[in-house]
Amino acid sequence: MSFRPFTDTWILARPKVRYFGAYPAGFLLKARDLIGCGYGDSVLHVCAGRVRDYKCGPGCPGSNSVTHFHGQGEYDLTWDLDRSLKPDLIADDCESSAWGSIITAHPQIQGVLADPPYTDWYAQHYLVNTSGAQRPTPNSIVTNAINILPVGGRVGILSMEWPRYPKTRARQIAVVHVLVGNGNIGRTFAVYERTG
Ligand SMILES: C[S@@+](CC[C@H](N)C(=O)[O-])C[C@H]1O[C@@H](n2cnc3c(N)ncnc32)[C@H](O)[C@@H]1O
């Protein structure tokens, strides 16, 4: 490998949101930092699940201010096929055309965070997949995200793989091992930036 991306290990607390495959506590904010997006940037959350629930607790002062937020930006968009989660966008992200429609309607998107089901076994825990929808692969999500992002825009994806990426149009920024404690599986958070 000619270029070694930034590497790190994040040891985070177990998820606080009750949803199968939920992000570890604190993950969203760190992930957002690595894709270079602030509170006012528009991040597209792919396979969003219950991302909207990652908020400060009731009564927490300044929970929606620029200096105090848990990774959820004011102009973010959530995308999931499960309409019961009330995402902003309901579509199958295995379909490349859906990505094109989304960026046409929302050209302000600056970054992408994705958390697809990790394996076929994991996918069987989601209503949409047991109802027939395919599981999007990490490789396809990275390619589709790079295609819609502006040059300099980044996609970060949590998975059990180290995804491939389109080398002529993107560069690899970071690959992080994400752990939540002994006896739990580890996951990989990989970040790529569009270059051309
Ligand atoms: C690992 S969960 C995401 C959990 C999320 N990170 C959280 O903390 O709540 C994966 C999500 O992918 C969605 N999904 C699965 N297949 C999909 C598809 N083909 N298109 C869009 N969403 C899909 C599922 O409905 C599920 O909410």
mmCIF file of N, CA and C and ligand atoms in Angstrom, residues 19-23 47-51 54 80-82 85 91-94 115-117 126 128-129 134 136, ligand 1:
data_model
loop_
_atom_site.group_PDB
_atom_site.id
_atom_site.type_symbol
_atom_site.label_atom_id
_atom_site.label_comp_id
_atom_site.label_asym_id
_atom_site.label_seq_id
_atom_site.Cartn_x
_atom_site.Cartn_y
_atom_site.Cartn_z
ATOM 1 N N TYR A 19 -31.802 -0.193 19.748
ATOM 2 C CA TYR A 19 -32.097 -0.587 18.376
ATOM 3 C C TYR A 19 -31.024 -1.593 17.995
ATOM 4 N N PHE A 20 -31.386 -2.650 17.313
ATOM 5 C CA PHE A 20 -30.400 -3.670 16.972
ATOM 6 C C PHE A 20 -29.326 -3.061 16.057
ATOM 7 N N GLY A 21 -28.078 -3.165 16.460
ATOM 8 C CA GLY A 21 -26.974 -2.611 15.667
ATOM 9 C C GLY A 21 -26.775 -1.122 15.876
ATOM 10 N N ALA A 22 -27.316 -0.574 16.971
ATOM 11 C CA ALA A 22 -27.204 0.870 17.222
ATOM 12 C C ALA A 22 -25.736 1.279 17.387
ATOM 13 N N TYR A 23 -25.477 2.542 17.069
ATOM 14 C CA TYR A 23 -24.130 3.082 17.238
ATOM 15 C C TYR A 23 -23.728 3.050 18.714
ATOM 16 N N CYS A 47 -28.774 4.160 5.852
ATOM 17 C CA CYS A 47 -29.126 3.088 6.798
ATOM 18 C C CYS A 47 -29.164 3.708 8.198
ATOM 19 N N ALA A 48 -29.965 4.752 8.294
ATOM 20 C CA ALA A 48 -29.928 5.641 9.468
ATOM 21 C C ALA A 48 -30.441 4.992 10.741
ATOM 22 N N GLY A 49 -31.347 4.039 10.636
ATOM 23 C CA GLY A 49 -31.893 3.433 11.844
ATOM 24 C C GLY A 49 -32.503 4.498 12.732
ATOM 25 N N ARG A 50 -32.058 4.551 13.972
ATOM 26 C CA ARG A 50 -32.623 5.505 14.931
ATOM 27 C C ARG A 50 -31.652 6.639 15.270
ATOM 28 N N VAL A 51 -30.910 7.065 14.261
ATOM 29 C CA VAL A 51 -29.927 8.134 14.448
ATOM 30 C C VAL A 51 -30.547 9.385 15.075
ATOM 31 N N TYR A 54 -30.287 10.090 18.957
ATOM 32 C CA TYR A 54 -29.044 10.378 19.677
ATOM 33 C C TYR A 54 -29.030 11.849 20.061
ATOM 34 N N ASP A 80 -33.571 5.695 5.317
ATOM 35 C CA ASP A 80 -33.758 4.292 5.677
ATOM 36 C C ASP A 80 -34.952 3.780 4.879
ATOM 37 N N LEU A 81 -34.997 2.497 4.664
ATOM 38 C CA LEU A 81 -36.132 1.915 3.939
ATOM 39 C C LEU A 81 -37.300 1.627 4.873
ATOM 40 N N ASP A 82 -37.034 1.593 6.166
ATOM 41 C CA ASP A 82 -38.077 1.273 7.140
ATOM 42 C C ASP A 82 -38.839 2.547 7.520
ATOM 43 N N LEU A 85 -39.453 4.055 11.137
ATOM 44 C CA LEU A 85 -38.429 4.848 11.822
ATOM 45 C C LEU A 85 -38.563 6.343 11.524
ATOM 46 N N ALA A 91 -36.185 5.043 0.822
ATOM 47 C CA ALA A 91 -35.834 4.435 -0.469
ATOM 48 C C ALA A 91 -34.863 3.298 -0.198
ATOM 49 N N ASP A 92 -34.697 2.443 -1.206
ATOM 50 C CA ASP A 92 -33.775 1.312 -1.113
ATOM 51 C C ASP A 92 -32.391 1.799 -1.525
ATOM 52 N N ASP A 93 -31.433 1.764 -0.609
ATOM 53 C CA ASP A 93 -30.131 2.314 -0.983
ATOM 54 C C ASP A 93 -29.275 1.325 -1.764
ATOM 55 N N CYS A 94 -29.823 0.164 -2.117
ATOM 56 C CA CYS A 94 -29.144 -0.712 -3.081
ATOM 57 C C CYS A 94 -29.329 -0.179 -4.507
ATOM 58 N N ASP A 115 -24.319 3.066 8.051
ATOM 59 C CA ASP A 115 -24.243 1.932 8.983
ATOM 60 C C ASP A 115 -25.157 0.802 8.486
ATOM 61 N N PRO A 116 -24.739 0.141 7.401
ATOM 62 C CA PRO A 116 -25.593 -0.928 6.852
ATOM 63 C C PRO A 116 -25.553 -2.173 7.745
ATOM 64 N N PRO A 117 -26.543 -3.087 7.583
ATOM 65 C CA PRO A 117 -26.463 -4.363 8.312
ATOM 66 C C PRO A 117 -25.137 -5.042 7.960
ATOM 67 N N TYR A 126 -33.758 -6.927 10.624
ATOM 68 C CA TYR A 126 -34.427 -5.703 10.188
ATOM 69 C C TYR A 126 -35.635 -6.034 9.326
ATOM 70 N N VAL A 128 -37.135 -4.511 6.969
ATOM 71 C CA VAL A 128 -37.052 -4.320 5.510
ATOM 72 C C VAL A 128 -36.355 -5.493 4.828
ATOM 73 N N ASN A 129 -35.359 -6.067 5.496
ATOM 74 C CA ASN A 129 -34.614 -7.163 4.885
ATOM 75 C C ASN A 129 -35.387 -8.473 4.966
ATOM 76 N N GLN A 134 -32.718 -6.168 -0.289
ATOM 77 C CA GLN A 134 -31.328 -6.615 -0.226
ATOM 78 C C GLN A 134 -30.581 -5.848 0.850
ATOM 79 N N PRO A 136 -27.494 -3.634 1.557
ATOM 80 C CA PRO A 136 -26.485 -2.902 0.783
ATOM 81 C C PRO A 136 -25.084 -3.270 1.250
HETATM 82 C C1 LIG B 1 -27.230 -1.319 11.622
HETATM 83 S S1 LIG B 1 -28.860 -0.594 11.428
HETATM 84 C C2 LIG B 1 -28.500 1.127 11.645
HETATM 85 C C3 LIG B 1 -28.515 1.487 13.097
HETATM 86 C C4 LIG B 1 -28.172 2.958 13.368
HETATM 87 N N1 LIG B 1 -26.752 3.187 13.236
HETATM 88 C C5 LIG B 1 -28.606 3.363 14.771
HETATM 89 O O1 LIG B 1 -27.730 3.645 15.598
HETATM 90 O O2 LIG B 1 -29.816 3.411 15.025
HETATM 91 C C6 LIG B 1 -29.121 -0.809 9.696
HETATM 92 C C7 LIG B 1 -30.327 -0.095 9.078
HETATM 93 O O3 LIG B 1 -30.303 -0.331 7.662
HETATM 94 C C8 LIG B 1 -31.624 -0.325 7.165
HETATM 95 N N2 LIG B 1 -31.618 -0.990 5.841
HETATM 96 C C9 LIG B 1 -31.375 -2.291 5.583
HETATM 97 N N3 LIG B 1 -31.409 -2.523 4.248
HETATM 98 C C10 LIG B 1 -31.683 -1.330 3.657
HETATM 99 C C11 LIG B 1 -31.831 -0.917 2.301
HETATM 100 N N4 LIG B 1 -31.697 -1.783 1.286
HETATM 101 N N5 LIG B 1 -32.085 0.397 2.046
HETATM 102 C C12 LIG B 1 -32.198 1.293 3.075
HETATM 103 N N6 LIG B 1 -32.074 0.957 4.378
HETATM 104 C C13 LIG B 1 -31.802 -0.341 4.668
HETATM 105 C C14 LIG B 1 -32.414 -1.052 8.256
HETATM 106 O O4 LIG B 1 -33.784 -0.715 8.229
HETATM 107 C C15 LIG B 1 -31.702 -0.574 9.536
HETATM 108 O O5 LIG B 1 -32.399 0.494 10.135
#
